[in-house]
PDB file of C-alpha atoms in Angstrom:
ATOM      1  CA  MET A   6       9.107 -21.849 -13.936  1.00 43.00           C
ATOM      2  CA  THR A   7      10.308 -20.592 -10.279  1.00 54.00           C
ATOM      3  CA  PHE A   8       6.883 -21.197  -8.947  1.00 53.00           C
ATOM      4  CA  ILE A   9       6.740 -24.779 -10.525  1.00 55.00           C
ATOM      5  CA  ASN A  10      10.203 -25.597  -8.895  1.00 68.00           C
ATOM      6  CA  LYS A  11       8.971 -24.220  -5.644  1.00 69.00           C
ATOM      7  CA  TYR A  12       5.925 -26.059  -5.491  1.00 71.00           C
ATOM      8  CA  THR A  13       7.515 -29.403  -6.393  1.00 79.00           C
ATOM      9  CA  SER A  14      10.191 -28.967  -3.815  1.00 78.00           C
ATOM     10  CA  GLN A  15       7.523 -28.437  -1.381  1.00 78.00           C
ATOM     11  CA  VAL A  16       5.793 -31.541  -2.294  1.00 81.00           C
ATOM     12  CA  LEU A  17       8.757 -33.555  -2.239  1.00 84.00           C
ATOM     13  CA  VAL A  18       9.923 -32.359   1.350  1.00 82.00           C
ATOM     14  CA  HIS A  19       6.299 -33.249   2.527  1.00 80.00           C
ATOM     15  CA  ILE A  20       6.468 -36.662   1.042  1.00 83.00           C
ATOM     16  CA  LEU A  21       9.878 -37.357   2.027  1.00 85.00           C
ATOM     17  CA  PHE A  22       9.032 -36.428   5.711  1.00 82.00           C
ATOM     18  CA  TRP A  23       6.146 -38.639   6.060  1.00 82.00           C
ATOM     19  CA  LEU A  24       7.951 -41.758   4.549  1.00 82.00           C
ATOM     20  CA  LEU A  25      10.865 -41.276   7.042  1.00 82.00           C
ATOM     21  CA  PHE A  26       8.568 -40.695   9.957  1.00 79.00           C
ATOM     22  CA  VAL A  27       6.590 -43.628   9.562  1.00 77.00           C
ATOM     23  CA  PHE A  28       9.909 -45.578   8.892  1.00 77.00           C
ATOM     24  CA  VAL A  29      11.444 -44.363  12.109  1.00 76.00           C
ATOM     25  CA  SER A  30       8.354 -45.199  13.995  1.00 73.00           C
ATOM     26  CA  LEU A  31       7.589 -48.663  12.928  1.00 72.00           C
ATOM     27  CA  PHE A  32      11.144 -49.908  12.129  1.00 70.00           C
ATOM     28  CA  LEU A  33      13.614 -48.359  14.410  1.00 63.00           C
ATOM     29  CA  PHE A  34      11.774 -48.230  18.221  1.00 58.00           C
ATOM     30  CA  SER A  35       9.638 -51.303  18.650  1.00 55.00           C
ATOM     31  CA  ASP A  36       7.979 -53.973  17.378  1.00 50.00           C
ATOM     32  CA  PHE A  37       4.990 -53.087  19.615  1.00 47.00           C
ATOM     33  CA  TYR A  38       4.094 -50.358  17.015  1.00 50.00           C
ATOM     34  CA  TRP A  39       3.278 -53.248  14.336  1.00 45.00           C
ATOM     35  CA  LYS A  40       1.502 -55.874  16.995  1.00 49.00           C
ATOM     36  CA  GLU A  41      -0.744 -54.217  19.170  1.00 55.00           C
ATOM     37  CA  ASN A  42      -0.155 -50.105  18.473  1.00 56.00           C
ATOM     38  CA  PRO A  43      -2.410 -49.029  15.563  1.00 67.00           C
ATOM     39  CA  PHE A  44      -0.001 -46.242  14.860  1.00 68.00           C
ATOM     40  CA  LEU A  45      -0.784 -46.135  11.154  1.00 68.00           C
ATOM     41  CA  GLN A  46      -4.229 -45.023  12.008  1.00 69.00           C
ATOM     42  CA  TYR A  47      -2.875 -42.372  14.184  1.00 74.00           C
ATOM     43  CA  VAL A  48      -0.785 -40.974  11.289  1.00 78.00           C
ATOM     44  CA  SER A  49      -3.808 -40.026   9.372  1.00 77.00           C
ATOM     45  CA  LEU A  50      -5.037 -37.987  12.495  1.00 78.00           C
ATOM     46  CA  LEU A  51      -1.488 -36.480  12.477  1.00 82.00           C
ATOM     47  CA  ILE A  52      -1.717 -35.704   8.601  1.00 82.00           C
ATOM     48  CA  ALA A  53      -5.244 -33.778   9.233  1.00 83.00           C
ATOM     49  CA  ILE A  54      -3.650 -31.884  12.313  1.00 84.00           C
ATOM     50  CA  VAL A  55      -0.707 -30.843  10.342  1.00 84.00           C
ATOM     51  CA  TYR A  56      -2.345 -29.321   7.425  1.00 84.00           C
ATOM     52  CA  LEU A  57      -4.920 -27.789   9.628  1.00 85.00           C
ATOM     53  CA  ASN A  58      -2.034 -25.899  11.357  1.00 82.00           C
ATOM     54  CA  ASN A  59      -0.490 -25.033   8.138  1.00 82.00           C
ATOM     55  CA  PHE A  60      -3.265 -23.903   6.086  1.00 86.00           C
ATOM     56  CA  PHE A  61      -5.484 -22.261   8.632  1.00 83.00           C
ATOM     57  CA  LEU A  62      -3.879 -21.884  12.107  1.00 83.00           C
ATOM     58  CA  LEU A  63      -0.183 -20.520  11.054  1.00 82.00           C
ATOM     59  CA  PRO A  64      -1.375 -18.141   8.696  1.00 82.00           C
ATOM     60  CA  PHE A  65      -3.961 -16.474  10.881  1.00 84.00           C
ATOM     61  CA  PHE A  66      -1.923 -16.233  13.928  1.00 82.00           C
ATOM     62  CA  VAL A  67       0.932 -14.804  12.116  1.00 81.00           C
ATOM     63  CA  LYS A  68      -1.436 -12.062   9.986  1.00 80.00           C
ATOM     64  CA  LYS A  69      -2.506 -11.277  13.220  1.00 79.00           C
ATOM     65  CA  LYS A  70       0.736 -11.367  15.177  1.00 79.00           C
ATOM     66  CA  LEU A  71      -0.642 -13.529  17.926  1.00 83.00           C
ATOM     67  CA  TYR A  72       2.608 -15.383  18.480  1.00 79.00           C
ATOM     68  CA  VAL A  73       2.060 -16.138  22.090  1.00 83.00           C
ATOM     69  CA  LEU A  74      -1.535 -17.246  21.809  1.00 84.00           C
ATOM     70  CA  TYR A  75      -0.176 -19.423  18.842  1.00 81.00           C
ATOM     71  CA  VAL A  76       2.245 -21.207  20.917  1.00 82.00           C
ATOM     72  CA  LEU A  77      -0.739 -21.972  23.390  1.00 85.00           C
ATOM     73  CA  VAL A  78      -2.897 -23.313  20.995  1.00 84.00           C
ATOM     74  CA  PHE A  79       0.126 -25.097  19.342  1.00 82.00           C
ATOM     75  CA  ALA A  80       0.885 -26.840  22.940  1.00 83.00           C
ATOM     76  CA  GLY A  81      -2.730 -27.606  23.491  1.00 84.00           C
ATOM     77  CA  ILE A  82      -3.199 -29.300  20.012  1.00 83.00           C
ATOM     78  CA  SER A  83       0.047 -31.366  20.879  1.00 82.00           C
ATOM     79  CA  PHE A  84      -1.113 -32.370  24.227  1.00 83.00           C
ATOM     80  CA  VAL A  85      -4.744 -33.176  23.024  1.00 81.00           C
ATOM     81  CA  ALA A  86      -3.293 -35.377  20.171  1.00 79.00           C
ATOM     82  CA  THR A  87      -1.094 -37.284  22.361  1.00 78.00           C
ATOM     83  CA  GLN A  88      -3.620 -38.310  24.821  1.00 79.00           C
ATOM     84  CA  LEU A  89      -5.813 -39.383  21.736  1.00 78.00           C
ATOM     85  CA  TYR A  90      -3.109 -41.702  20.992  1.00 73.00           C
ATOM     86  CA  CYS A  91      -2.750 -43.037  24.268  1.00 75.00           C
ATOM     87  CA  TYR A  92      -6.360 -43.280  25.313  1.00 73.00           C
ATOM     88  CA  ALA A  93      -8.333 -43.714  21.801  1.00 71.00           C
ATOM     89  CA  PHE A  94      -5.562 -45.568  19.666  1.00 70.00           C
ATOM     90  CA  ALA A  95      -2.993 -47.473  21.903  1.00 66.00           C
ATOM     91  CA  LYS A  96      -5.300 -47.744  24.764  1.00 69.00           C
ATOM     92  CA  CYS A  97      -2.296 -48.290  26.680  1.00 69.00           C
ATOM     93  CA  GLY A  98      -3.675 -47.128  30.083  1.00 67.00           C
ATOM     94  CA  CYS A  99      -0.816 -45.294  31.240  1.00 74.00           C
ATOM     95  CA  THR A 100      -0.984 -41.989  33.330  1.00 73.00           C
ATOM     96  CA  ILE A 101      -1.110 -38.543  31.640  1.00 75.00           C
ATOM     97  CA  ILE A 102       2.941 -38.093  32.607  1.00 77.00           C
ATOM     98  CA  LYS A 103       4.021 -41.383  31.283  1.00 72.00           C
ATOM     99  CA  CYS A 104       1.759 -40.945  28.124  1.00 71.00           C
ATOM    100  CA  LEU A 105       3.383 -37.472  27.296  1.00 75.00           C
ATOM    101  CA  SER A 106       6.934 -38.858  28.022  1.00 73.00           C
ATOM    102  CA  ASP A 107       6.587 -41.896  25.823  1.00 69.00           C
ATOM    103  CA  TYR A 108       4.323 -40.572  22.844  1.00 70.00           C
ATOM    104  CA  LEU A 109       4.551 -36.531  22.658  1.00 75.00           C
ATOM    105  CA  TRP A 110       7.586 -36.746  20.175  1.00 76.00           C
ATOM    106  CA  GLN A 111       5.282 -38.299  17.851  1.00 75.00           C
ATOM    107  CA  SER A 112       2.910 -35.277  17.864  1.00 78.00           C
ATOM    108  CA  LEU A 113       5.273 -32.730  18.287  1.00 80.00           C
ATOM    109  CA  THR A 114       7.719 -33.551  15.387  1.00 80.00           C
ATOM    110  CA  PRO A 115       5.630 -33.179  12.748  1.00 84.00           C
ATOM    111  CA  LEU A 116       3.929 -30.224  13.792  1.00 83.00           C
ATOM    112  CA  ILE A 117       7.135 -28.500  14.419  1.00 84.00           C
ATOM    113  CA  PHE A 118       8.844 -29.622  11.204  1.00 85.00           C
ATOM    114  CA  PHE A 119       5.990 -28.502   9.087  1.00 83.00           C
ATOM    115  CA  SER A 120       5.655 -25.222  10.816  1.00 83.00           C
ATOM    116  CA  PHE A 121       9.517 -24.476  10.235  1.00 85.00           C
ATOM    117  CA  VAL A 122       8.911 -25.415   6.416  1.00 85.00           C
ATOM    118  CA  TRP A 123       5.993 -23.040   6.179  1.00 85.00           C
ATOM    119  CA  ILE A 124       8.114 -20.210   7.808  1.00 82.00           C
ATOM    120  CA  LEU A 125      10.862 -21.185   5.460  1.00 82.00           C
ATOM    121  CA  TYR A 126       8.902 -21.146   2.660  1.00 81.00           C
ATOM    122  CA  ARG A 127       7.116 -17.712   3.883  1.00 81.00           C
ATOM    123  CA  PHE A 128      10.532 -16.190   4.110  1.00 80.00           C
ATOM    124  CA  ILE A 129      11.306 -17.168   0.773  1.00 77.00           C
ATOM    125  CA  ASP A 130       8.118 -15.596  -0.708  1.00 76.00           C
ATOM    126  CA  LYS A 131       8.751 -12.483   1.301  1.00 77.00           C
ATOM    127  CA  GLN A 132      12.238 -12.101   0.046  1.00 77.00           C
ATOM    128  CA  GLU A 133      11.084 -12.619  -3.822  1.00 74.00           C
ATOM    129  CA  GLU A 134       8.236 -10.030  -2.994  1.00 73.00           C
ATOM    130  CA  VAL A 135      11.078  -7.508  -1.943  1.00 72.00           C
ATOM    131  CA  ASP A 136      13.526  -8.152  -4.917  1.00 72.00           C
ATOM    132  CA  ALA A 137      10.505  -7.927  -7.276  1.00 72.00           C
ATOM    133  CA  VAL A 138       9.244  -4.580  -5.899  1.00 71.00           C
ATOM    134  CA  LYS A 139      13.080  -3.466  -5.711  1.00 70.00           C
ATOM    135  CA  LYS A 140      13.369  -4.381  -9.513  1.00 71.00           C
ATOM    136  CA  GLU A 141      10.049  -2.618 -10.477  1.00 69.00           C
ATOM    137  CA  HIS A 142      11.116   0.387  -8.319  1.00 66.00           C
ATOM    138  CA  ALA A 143      14.316   0.660 -10.034  1.00 64.00           C
ATOM    139  CA  GLU A 144      13.085   0.131 -13.632  1.00 67.00           C
ATOM    140  CA  MET A 145      10.264   2.874 -12.820  1.00 64.00           C
ATOM    141  CA  GLU A 146      12.864   5.349 -11.193  1.00 60.00           C
ATOM    142  CA  LEU A 147      15.146   4.702 -14.498  1.00 52.00           C
ATOM    143  CA  LYS A 148      12.474   5.221 -17.064  1.00 61.00           C
ATOM    144  CA  PHE A 149      11.242   8.297 -15.117  1.00 57.00           C
ATOM    145  CA  LEU A 150      14.840   9.570 -14.649  1.00 48.00           C
ATOM    146  CA  LYS A 151      15.359   8.896 -18.465  1.00 46.00           C
ATOM    147  CA  SER A 152      12.232  11.069 -19.081  1.00 53.00           C
ATOM    148  CA  GLN A 153      13.379  13.967 -16.834  1.00 49.00           C
ATOM    149  CA  ILE A 154      17.076  14.200 -18.206  1.00 42.00           C
ATOM    150  CA  ASN A 155      15.652  13.461 -22.017  1.00 45.00           C
ATOM    151  CA  PRO A 156      17.582  16.205 -23.982  1.00 51.00           C
ATOM    152  CA  HIS A 157      14.259  17.229 -25.613  1.00 50.00           C
ATOM    153  CA  VAL A 158      12.382  17.383 -22.428  1.00 52.00           C
ATOM    154  CA  LEU A 159      15.381  18.941 -20.408  1.00 60.00           C
ATOM    155  CA  PHE A 160      15.945  21.404 -23.608  1.00 66.00           C
ATOM    156  CA  ASN A 161      12.146  22.585 -23.221  1.00 65.00           C
ATOM    157  CA  ASN A 162      12.503  23.174 -19.422  1.00 70.00           C
ATOM    158  CA  LEU A 163      15.799  25.036 -19.844  1.00 75.00           C
ATOM    159  CA  ASN A 164      14.019  26.870 -22.732  1.00 75.00           C
ATOM    160  CA  THR A 165      11.059  27.794 -20.087  1.00 76.00           C
ATOM    161  CA  ILE A 166      13.578  29.087 -17.495  1.00 80.00           C
ATOM    162  CA  TYR A 167      15.449  31.164 -20.401  1.00 78.00           C
ATOM    163  CA  SER A 168      12.228  32.594 -21.485  1.00 76.00           C
ATOM    164  CA  TYR A 169      11.369  33.544 -18.070  1.00 75.00           C
ATOM    165  CA  SER A 170      14.961  35.268 -17.354  1.00 80.00           C
ATOM    166  CA  ILE A 171      13.757  37.626 -19.892  1.00 81.00           C
ATOM    167  CA  GLU A 172      10.326  38.210 -19.468  1.00 74.00           C
ATOM    168  CA  LYS A 173      10.267  37.610 -15.479  1.00 76.00           C
ATOM    169  CA  PRO A 174      13.829  37.531 -14.123  1.00 79.00           C
ATOM    170  CA  ASN A 175      12.647  37.782 -10.484  1.00 79.00           C
ATOM    171  CA  GLU A 176      10.700  34.402 -10.978  1.00 74.00           C
ATOM    172  CA  THR A 177      13.767  32.654 -12.790  1.00 80.00           C
ATOM    173  CA  PRO A 178      15.505  31.565  -9.224  1.00 83.00           C
ATOM    174  CA  GLU A 179      12.407  29.814  -8.293  1.00 80.00           C
ATOM    175  CA  LEU A 180      12.035  27.822 -11.484  1.00 80.00           C
ATOM    176  CA  ILE A 181      15.605  26.674 -11.361  1.00 84.00           C
ATOM    177  CA  LEU A 182      15.087  25.395  -7.744  1.00 83.00           C
ATOM    178  CA  MET A 183      11.942  23.726  -8.788  1.00 80.00           C
ATOM    179  CA  LEU A 184      13.794  21.783 -11.562  1.00 79.00           C
ATOM    180  CA  SER A 185      16.797  20.931  -9.143  1.00 81.00           C
ATOM    181  CA  ASP A 186      14.475  19.657  -6.409  1.00 80.00           C
ATOM    182  CA  ASN A 187      12.900  17.263  -8.922  1.00 74.00           C
ATOM    183  CA  LEU A 188      15.966  15.803 -10.267  1.00 75.00           C
ATOM    184  CA  LYS A 189      17.478  15.536  -6.641  1.00 77.00           C
ATOM    185  CA  HIS A 190      14.249  13.944  -5.728  1.00 76.00           C
ATOM    186  CA  VAL A 191      14.252  11.357  -8.636  1.00 72.00           C
ATOM    187  CA  LEU A 192      17.970  10.748  -8.214  1.00 72.00           C
ATOM    188  CA  TYR A 193      18.463  10.251  -4.367  1.00 74.00           C
ATOM    189  CA  GLU A 194      15.434  10.661  -2.227  1.00 73.00           C
ATOM    190  CA  SER A 195      13.438   8.111  -4.685  1.00 70.00           C
ATOM    191  CA  ASN A 196      15.805   5.249  -3.657  1.00 71.00           C
ATOM    192  CA  GLU A 197      14.163   4.975  -0.295  1.00 77.00           C
ATOM    193  CA  LYS A 198      11.412   2.258   0.007  1.00 79.00           C
ATOM    194  CA  THR A 199       9.166   4.851   1.343  1.00 87.00           C
ATOM    195  CA  ILE A 200       9.347   8.514   1.998  1.00 89.00           C
ATOM    196  CA  SER A 201       7.491  11.079   3.690  1.00 92.00           C
ATOM    197  CA  LEU A 202       4.236  12.162   1.950  1.00 94.00           C
ATOM    198  CA  GLU A 203       5.376  15.911   2.594  1.00 93.00           C
ATOM    199  CA  LYS A 204       8.450  15.221   0.305  1.00 91.00           C
ATOM    200  CA  GLU A 205       6.434  13.580  -2.395  1.00 91.00           C
ATOM    201  CA  ILE A 206       3.635  16.081  -2.604  1.00 94.00           C
ATOM    202  CA  HIS A 207       6.418  18.834  -2.502  1.00 90.00           C
ATOM    203  CA  PHE A 208       7.703  16.953  -5.702  1.00 88.00           C
ATOM    204  CA  ILE A 209       4.307  16.923  -7.123  1.00 91.00           C
ATOM    205  CA  ASP A 210       3.603  20.611  -6.462  1.00 91.00           C
ATOM    206  CA  ASN A 211       7.172  21.425  -8.328  1.00 86.00           C
ATOM    207  CA  TYR A 212       5.974  19.353 -11.142  1.00 85.00           C
ATOM    208  CA  MET A 213       2.658  20.961 -11.680  1.00 89.00           C
ATOM    209  CA  LYS A 214       3.886  24.480 -11.323  1.00 86.00           C
ATOM    210  CA  PHE A 215       6.652  23.938 -13.932  1.00 83.00           C
ATOM    211  CA  GLN A 216       3.901  22.115 -16.177  1.00 85.00           C
ATOM    212  CA  THR A 217       1.678  25.094 -15.848  1.00 86.00           C
ATOM    213  CA  ILE A 218       4.174  27.513 -16.720  1.00 83.00           C
ATOM    214  CA  ARG A 219       5.430  25.315 -19.599  1.00 80.00           C
ATOM    215  CA  THR A 220       1.939  24.613 -21.372  1.00 83.00           C
ATOM    216  CA  GLU A 221       0.704  28.277 -20.626  1.00 82.00           C
ATOM    217  CA  GLY A 222      -1.904  28.965 -23.362  1.00 81.00           C
ATOM    218  CA  VAL A 223      -2.073  25.914 -24.902  1.00 86.00           C
ATOM    219  CA  LYS A 224      -3.478  23.821 -21.853  1.00 87.00           C
ATOM    220  CA  ARG A 225      -5.609  24.848 -19.036  1.00 90.00           C
ATOM    221  CA  ILE A 226      -4.310  23.094 -15.906  1.00 92.00           C
ATOM    222  CA  ILE A 227      -6.803  22.390 -12.797  1.00 93.00           C
ATOM    223  CA  TYR A 228      -4.729  21.102  -9.655  1.00 95.00           C
ATOM    224  CA  ASN A 229      -6.420  21.067  -6.496  1.00 95.00           C
ATOM    225  CA  LYS A 230      -5.318  19.358  -3.119  1.00 94.00           C
ATOM    226  CA  SER A 231      -6.791  18.921   0.301  1.00 94.00           C
ATOM    227  CA  ILE A 232      -4.592  17.189   2.905  1.00 94.00           C
ATOM    228  CA  ASP A 233      -5.530  16.741   6.415  1.00 93.00           C
ATOM    229  CA  SER A 234      -1.944  15.425   7.665  1.00 92.00           C
ATOM    230  CA  TYR A 235       1.526  15.095   6.105  1.00 92.00           C
ATOM    231  CA  LYS A 236       2.528  12.513   8.795  1.00 92.00           C
ATOM    232  CA  TYR A 237       2.217   9.609   6.626  1.00 93.00           C
ATOM    233  CA  GLN A 238       4.885   7.837   4.458  1.00 93.00           C
ATOM    234  CA  ILE A 239       4.258   6.728   0.691  1.00 92.00           C
ATOM    235  CA  ALA A 240       6.228   4.656  -1.877  1.00 86.00           C
ATOM    236  CA  PRO A 241       8.163   7.112  -3.902  1.00 85.00           C
ATOM    237  CA  LEU A 242       6.971   8.100  -7.763  1.00 82.00           C
ATOM    238  CA  LEU A 243       3.711   6.474  -7.606  1.00 85.00           C
ATOM    239  CA  LEU A 244       1.350   9.495  -8.480  1.00 90.00           C
ATOM    240  CA  ILE A 245       3.992  11.024 -10.814  1.00 86.00           C
ATOM    241  CA  THR A 246       3.192   8.122 -13.165  1.00 83.00           C
ATOM    242  CA  ILE A 247      -0.333   9.072 -13.258  1.00 89.00           C
ATOM    243  CA  ILE A 248      -0.181  12.538 -13.625  1.00 89.00           C
ATOM    244  CA  GLU A 249       2.876  12.482 -16.172  1.00 84.00           C
ATOM    245  CA  ASN A 250       0.671  10.256 -18.195  1.00 83.00           C
ATOM    246  CA  ALA A 251      -2.039  12.741 -18.593  1.00 86.00           C
ATOM    247  CA  PHE A 252       0.409  15.590 -19.628  1.00 84.00           C
ATOM    248  CA  LYS A 253       2.007  13.252 -22.211  1.00 82.00           C
ATOM    249  CA  HIS A 254      -1.140  12.131 -23.882  1.00 80.00           C
ATOM    250  CA  SER A 255      -3.243  15.283 -23.504  1.00 82.00           C
ATOM    251  CA  VAL A 256      -4.032  17.363 -26.855  1.00 82.00           C
ATOM    252  CA  LEU A 257      -3.507  21.185 -27.280  1.00 81.00           C
ATOM    253  CA  ASN A 258      -6.137  23.584 -26.084  1.00 83.00           C
ATOM    254  CA  SER A 259      -7.627  20.840 -23.541  1.00 85.00           C
ATOM    255  CA  GLU A 260      -7.891  20.519 -19.788  1.00 91.00           C
ATOM    256  CA  ILE A 261      -6.122  18.597 -17.314  1.00 92.00           C
ATOM    257  CA  ASN A 262      -7.564  17.769 -13.949  1.00 94.00           C
ATOM    258  CA  VAL A 263      -5.618  16.504 -10.916  1.00 95.00           C
ATOM    259  CA  ASN A 264      -6.838  16.259  -7.515  1.00 96.00           C
ATOM    260  CA  ILE A 265      -5.075  14.996  -4.548  1.00 96.00           C
ATOM    261  CA  GLU A 266      -6.913  14.224  -1.380  1.00 95.00           C
ATOM    262  CA  VAL A 267      -5.473  12.754   2.079  1.00 94.00           C
ATOM    263  CA  LYS A 268      -8.116  12.261   4.881  1.00 93.00           C
ATOM    264  CA  GLN A 269      -7.808   9.973   7.926  1.00 91.00           C
ATOM    265  CA  GLY A 270      -5.004   8.219   6.163  1.00 91.00           C
ATOM    266  CA  ILE A 271      -6.563   7.518   2.982  1.00 94.00           C
ATOM    267  CA  LEU A 272      -5.012   9.252   0.000  1.00 96.00           C
ATOM    268  CA  SER A 273      -7.122   9.711  -3.160  1.00 96.00           C
ATOM    269  CA  LEU A 274      -5.788  10.926  -6.700  1.00 96.00           C
ATOM    270  CA  GLU A 275      -8.012  11.626  -9.390  1.00 95.00           C
ATOM    271  CA  CYS A 276      -6.587  12.923 -12.826  1.00 94.00           C
ATOM    272  CA  GLN A 277      -8.322  12.986 -16.020  1.00 91.00           C
ATOM    273  CA  ASN A 278      -7.379  14.578 -19.605  1.00 88.00           C
ATOM    274  CA  ASP A 279      -8.538  14.945 -23.211  1.00 85.00           C
ATOM    275  CA  PHE A 280      -6.947  12.824 -25.623  1.00 79.00           C
ATOM    276  CA  ASP A 281      -6.984  12.340 -29.415  1.00 73.00           C
ATOM    277  CA  LYS A 282      -8.353   8.679 -29.852  1.00 69.00           C
ATOM    278  CA  GLU A 283      -7.385   8.452 -33.659  1.00 66.00           C
ATOM    279  CA  LYS A 284      -3.754   9.142 -32.847  1.00 61.00           C
ATOM    280  CA  VAL A 285      -3.337   7.616 -29.567  1.00 58.00           C
ATOM    281  CA  THR A 286      -4.814   4.172 -28.674  1.00 59.00           C
ATOM    282  CA  THR A 287      -5.884   3.112 -25.229  1.00 54.00           C
ATOM    283  CA  THR A 288      -2.912   0.579 -25.271  1.00 56.00           C
ATOM    284  CA  ASP A 289      -0.463   3.269 -25.287  1.00 56.00           C
ATOM    285  CA  LEU A 290      -2.068   5.355 -22.589  1.00 55.00           C
ATOM    286  CA  LYS A 291      -2.100   1.970 -20.344  1.00 56.00           C
ATOM    287  CA  ILE A 292       1.353   0.614 -20.636  1.00 61.00           C
ATOM    288  CA  GLY A 293       2.803   2.839 -17.990  1.00 65.00           C
ATOM    289  CA  LEU A 294      -0.271   2.471 -15.821  1.00 78.00           C
ATOM    290  CA  GLN A 295      -0.033  -1.374 -16.043  1.00 75.00           C
ATOM    291  CA  ASN A 296       3.508  -0.914 -14.883  1.00 74.00           C
ATOM    292  CA  LEU A 297       2.292   1.177 -12.030  1.00 80.00           C
ATOM    293  CA  GLU A 298      -0.493  -1.354 -11.022  1.00 83.00           C
ATOM    294  CA  LYS A 299       2.198  -4.341 -10.810  1.00 78.00           C
ATOM    295  CA  ARG A 300       4.156  -2.031  -8.443  1.00 79.00           C
ATOM    296  CA  LEU A 301       1.201  -1.223  -6.397  1.00 84.00           C
ATOM    297  CA  THR A 302       0.466  -4.867  -6.066  1.00 81.00           C
ATOM    298  CA  LEU A 303       3.767  -5.471  -4.801  1.00 76.00           C
ATOM    299  CA  ILE A 304       4.036  -2.685  -2.170  1.00 81.00           C
ATOM    300  CA  TYR A 305       0.468  -2.236  -0.997  1.00 86.00           C
ATOM    301  CA  LYS A 306      -1.112  -5.484  -2.023  1.00 81.00           C
ATOM    302  CA  GLU A 307      -4.965  -5.349  -0.869  1.00 84.00           C
ATOM    303  CA  ASP A 308      -4.556  -1.610   0.373  1.00 89.00           C
ATOM    304  CA  TYR A 309      -5.132   0.215  -2.653  1.00 92.00           C
ATOM    305  CA  ASP A 310      -7.920   1.030  -5.568  1.00 94.00           C
ATOM    306  CA  PHE A 311      -6.915   1.615  -8.988  1.00 93.00           C
ATOM    307  CA  ASN A 312      -9.223   2.236 -11.801  1.00 91.00           C
ATOM    308  CA  ILE A 313      -8.948   3.403 -15.246  1.00 87.00           C
ATOM    309  CA  ASP A 314     -12.159   4.838 -17.270  1.00 85.00           C
ATOM    310  CA  LYS A 315     -11.449   5.394 -20.812  1.00 80.00           C
ATOM    311  CA  GLY A 316     -14.495   7.204 -22.368  1.00 77.00           C
ATOM    312  CA  GLU A 317     -14.594  10.719 -23.628  1.00 79.00           C
ATOM    313  CA  VAL A 318     -11.880  11.617 -21.487  1.00 85.00           C
ATOM    314  CA  PHE A 319      -9.108   9.393 -20.040  1.00 86.00           C
ATOM    315  CA  LYS A 320      -9.795   9.101 -16.028  1.00 90.00           C
ATOM    316  CA  VAL A 321      -7.909   7.492 -13.896  1.00 92.00           C
ATOM    317  CA  SER A 322      -8.301   7.347 -10.021  1.00 94.00           C
ATOM    318  CA  LEU A 323      -5.898   5.967  -7.245  1.00 95.00           C
ATOM    319  CA  LYS A 324      -6.854   5.152  -3.525  1.00 95.00           C
ATOM    320  CA  LEU A 325      -4.063   4.125  -1.084  1.00 94.00           C
ATOM    321  CA  ASN A 326      -4.259   3.254   2.516  1.00 93.00           C
ATOM    322  CA  LEU A 327      -1.210   5.240   3.808  1.00 91.00           C
ATOM    323  CA  LYS A 328      -1.874   3.635   7.567  1.00 72.00           C
TER     324      LYS A 328
END
């Protein structure tokens, strides 16, 4: 509904402007436009220039951030259009300066107006994207936080720490610190739009250590990482969704493989696990991952590759451009 309203409002703005522009030009300035000056024919050329600017020039130069070059092109188009009006349409025979002083406004007015409208609606779209990202992030953060402080999960984690306090008391403080760090990460650090890659990987390391200890004897966990640099930023709680999904749906006496690689600004994550096809449907497995893909689209747009392969094992791969 929002898209329809936005589209309708844009159409109405365009129609009303052209009607007003033609009315002002023909009725309020001079009868000369009616009798000798083929203004209405020139309007068709203006319309072509305006929408060439809106659909091709503005998107291209803004995407490339070539603002100065765009201003020069904009000025050049306005100059050429005005000269065409004088010598090809009106055939007034006036000088270049006279032509610009009398008719430049007719070329500039629609170009400037519709450029402003394009920028305004682009700003609105960007704000909606930001709001959508915040909403998705908040929902994802809340879901993950709930899973971490869920009484059952928290009980298991505390039970693991308790067991270690009896069997391996020297290692207990490290487990408490890992659990504390991860809860802190979810509660506070994940509120940021992006965080350092080092913090996110540290969070994953703690999670994997805890899971390795907790599932010892019932699951075989293989965790590999190769990172050439930690200088990058990453949106928080993206990778954990994939990894947590593998632990949640894996079966007893099975293997979970997690591989993380960062090379020249490209992060690759591969995660695979065995699952019971009779007890767990692929729809159950993909619900959380579908929400993750929505967030990836909102944040990284085209700078990611996300694949789910459901066969004998459930395999998820993600590539992110961190540059």
